[in-house]
């Protein structure tokens, strides 16, 4: 997403106000972080909110890829995605502290950066073949797989509780 939002917007707009769009992305991200606090105040489990956030993120990038032919559609999908990003960080921090022991957390997180970076490099090096829309589809598919993994985690936790 980070490498594709400008080219995708440029495909439907002549002059992209990158500064304004980016500042709105940051406001959307802050809205997502605020939603985390509101969800916790309502006693929504982090695992359930994480599953919903991953589904919403996959849907928003899927909509951007499939229906992103107008600036309004693209910007709305991107703002929704950025709100999901804002919800992701506090949710993931909570889950990390719950599942990863303190003494191994840094090593485990660094090891997970290797396949993540490999995926980013693979998509970036195939950018001409994929285009911005194809890269967004790759991101949406990855988020959908993360959603399925989160559902599996929720199921495992339900059976052991």
mmCIF file of C-alpha atoms in Angstrom, residues 22-131:
data_model
loop_
_atom_site.group_PDB
_atom_site.id
_atom_site.type_symbol
_atom_site.label_atom_id
_atom_site.label_comp_id
_atom_site.label_asym_id
_atom_site.label_seq_id
_atom_site.Cartn_x
_atom_site.Cartn_y
_atom_site.Cartn_z
ATOM 1 C CA UNK A 22 -1.345 11.921 3.550
ATOM 2 C CA UNK A 23 -2.466 14.177 6.410
ATOM 3 C CA UNK A 24 -5.973 12.725 6.056
ATOM 4 C CA UNK A 25 -4.418 9.249 6.155
ATOM 5 C CA UNK A 26 -2.817 10.160 9.480
ATOM 6 C CA UNK A 27 -6.148 11.478 10.803
ATOM 7 C CA UNK A 28 -7.811 8.221 9.709
ATOM 8 C CA UNK A 29 -5.080 6.265 11.451
ATOM 9 C CA UNK A 30 -5.671 8.266 14.632
ATOM 10 C CA UNK A 31 -9.390 7.547 14.341
ATOM 11 C CA UNK A 32 -8.583 3.831 14.215
ATOM 12 C CA UNK A 33 -6.418 4.091 17.336
ATOM 13 C CA UNK A 34 -9.244 5.927 19.075
ATOM 14 C CA UNK A 35 -11.637 3.154 18.044
ATOM 15 C CA UNK A 36 -9.379 0.668 19.850
ATOM 16 C CA UNK A 37 -9.916 2.502 23.123
ATOM 17 C CA UNK A 38 -13.669 2.677 22.549
ATOM 18 C CA UNK A 39 -13.834 -1.046 21.778
ATOM 19 C CA UNK A 40 -11.852 -1.896 24.908
ATOM 20 C CA UNK A 41 -14.168 0.315 26.989
ATOM 21 C CA UNK A 42 -17.083 -1.782 25.673
ATOM 22 C CA UNK A 43 -15.250 -5.006 26.617
ATOM 23 C CA UNK A 44 -14.869 -6.197 23.020
ATOM 24 C CA UNK A 45 -12.088 -8.773 22.960
ATOM 25 C CA UNK A 46 -8.925 -7.780 21.141
ATOM 26 C CA UNK A 47 -9.016 -11.016 19.133
ATOM 27 C CA UNK A 48 -12.545 -10.299 17.868
ATOM 28 C CA UNK A 49 -11.771 -6.678 17.023
ATOM 29 C CA UNK A 50 -8.577 -7.811 15.264
ATOM 30 C CA UNK A 51 -10.565 -10.239 13.093
ATOM 31 C CA UNK A 52 -13.053 -7.518 12.191
ATOM 32 C CA UNK A 53 -10.274 -5.053 11.451
ATOM 33 C CA UNK A 54 -8.465 -7.521 9.167
ATOM 34 C CA UNK A 55 -11.702 -8.252 7.285
ATOM 35 C CA UNK A 56 -12.368 -4.522 6.901
ATOM 36 C CA UNK A 57 -8.787 -3.855 5.743
ATOM 37 C CA UNK A 58 -8.945 -6.652 3.147
ATOM 38 C CA UNK A 59 -12.321 -5.388 1.961
ATOM 39 C CA UNK A 60 -11.167 -1.781 1.687
ATOM 40 C CA UNK A 61 -8.101 -2.637 -0.412
ATOM 41 C CA UNK A 62 -10.147 -5.108 -2.460
ATOM 42 C CA UNK A 63 -12.657 -2.337 -3.167
ATOM 43 C CA UNK A 64 -9.841 0.025 -4.105
ATOM 44 C CA UNK A 65 -8.500 -2.556 -6.550
ATOM 45 C CA UNK A 66 -11.876 -3.605 -7.980
ATOM 46 C CA UNK A 67 -13.880 -0.383 -7.942
ATOM 47 C CA UNK A 68 -11.206 2.306 -7.715
ATOM 48 C CA UNK A 69 -12.051 4.151 -10.899
ATOM 49 C CA UNK A 70 -12.998 7.467 -9.286
ATOM 50 C CA UNK A 71 -11.072 9.634 -6.830
ATOM 51 C CA UNK A 72 -13.901 9.491 -4.269
ATOM 52 C CA UNK A 73 -14.033 5.686 -4.294
ATOM 53 C CA UNK A 74 -10.280 5.329 -3.980
ATOM 54 C CA UNK A 75 -9.895 7.918 -1.259
ATOM 55 C CA UNK A 76 -12.772 6.457 0.775
ATOM 56 C CA UNK A 77 -11.263 2.964 0.503
ATOM 57 C CA UNK A 78 -7.808 4.255 1.437
ATOM 58 C CA UNK A 79 -9.159 6.214 4.432
ATOM 59 C CA UNK A 80 -10.974 3.085 5.636
ATOM 60 C CA UNK A 81 -7.764 1.104 5.263
ATOM 61 C CA UNK A 82 -5.790 3.690 7.236
ATOM 62 C CA UNK A 83 -8.385 3.557 10.016
ATOM 63 C CA UNK A 84 -7.744 -0.198 10.120
ATOM 64 C CA UNK A 85 -4.009 0.507 10.347
ATOM 65 C CA UNK A 86 -4.700 2.736 13.344
ATOM 66 C CA UNK A 87 -6.644 -0.067 15.017
ATOM 67 C CA UNK A 88 -3.951 -2.604 14.111
ATOM 68 C CA UNK A 89 -1.066 -1.165 16.121
ATOM 69 C CA UNK A 90 -2.603 -1.164 19.619
ATOM 70 C CA UNK A 91 -4.361 -4.473 18.893
ATOM 71 C CA UNK A 92 -1.190 -6.157 17.726
ATOM 72 C CA UNK A 93 0.766 -4.766 20.656
ATOM 73 C CA UNK A 94 -1.782 -6.237 23.036
ATOM 74 C CA UNK A 95 -1.727 -9.631 21.322
ATOM 75 C CA UNK A 96 2.089 -9.667 21.218
ATOM 76 C CA UNK A 97 2.276 -9.068 24.953
ATOM 77 C CA UNK A 98 -0.292 -11.824 25.495
ATOM 78 C CA UNK A 99 1.288 -14.526 23.297
ATOM 79 C CA UNK A 100 5.012 -13.773 23.015
ATOM 80 C CA UNK A 101 7.250 -14.056 26.087
ATOM 81 C CA UNK A 102 9.162 -10.856 26.860
ATOM 82 C CA UNK A 103 12.563 -12.508 26.655
ATOM 83 C CA UNK A 104 11.929 -13.818 23.106
ATOM 84 C CA UNK A 105 9.632 -11.148 21.651
ATOM 85 C CA UNK A 106 12.337 -9.152 19.854
ATOM 86 C CA UNK A 107 13.879 -12.204 18.194
ATOM 87 C CA UNK A 108 10.506 -13.607 17.136
ATOM 88 C CA UNK A 109 9.346 -10.283 15.673
ATOM 89 C CA UNK A 110 12.633 -9.858 13.780
ATOM 90 C CA UNK A 111 12.350 -13.364 12.327
ATOM 91 C CA UNK A 112 8.858 -12.543 11.062
ATOM 92 C CA UNK A 113 10.263 -9.493 9.256
ATOM 93 C CA UNK A 114 12.184 -11.781 6.871
ATOM 94 C CA UNK A 115 9.164 -13.251 5.026
ATOM 95 C CA UNK A 116 7.351 -9.912 5.215
ATOM 96 C CA UNK A 117 10.251 -8.152 3.507
ATOM 97 C CA UNK A 118 10.502 -10.956 0.949
ATOM 98 C CA UNK A 119 6.840 -10.426 0.027
ATOM 99 C CA UNK A 120 7.345 -6.658 -0.260
ATOM 100 C CA UNK A 121 10.393 -7.151 -2.489
ATOM 101 C CA UNK A 122 8.558 -9.702 -4.654
ATOM 102 C CA UNK A 123 5.624 -7.354 -5.211
ATOM 103 C CA UNK A 124 7.874 -4.341 -5.776
ATOM 104 C CA UNK A 125 10.113 -6.110 -8.297
ATOM 105 C CA UNK A 126 7.019 -7.264 -10.200
ATOM 106 C CA UNK A 127 5.437 -3.820 -10.086
ATOM 107 C CA UNK A 128 5.477 -3.345 -13.856
ATOM 108 C CA UNK A 129 3.742 -6.674 -14.385
ATOM 109 C CA UNK A 130 1.247 -6.222 -11.535
ATOM 110 C CA UNK A 131 0.590 -2.502 -11.752
#
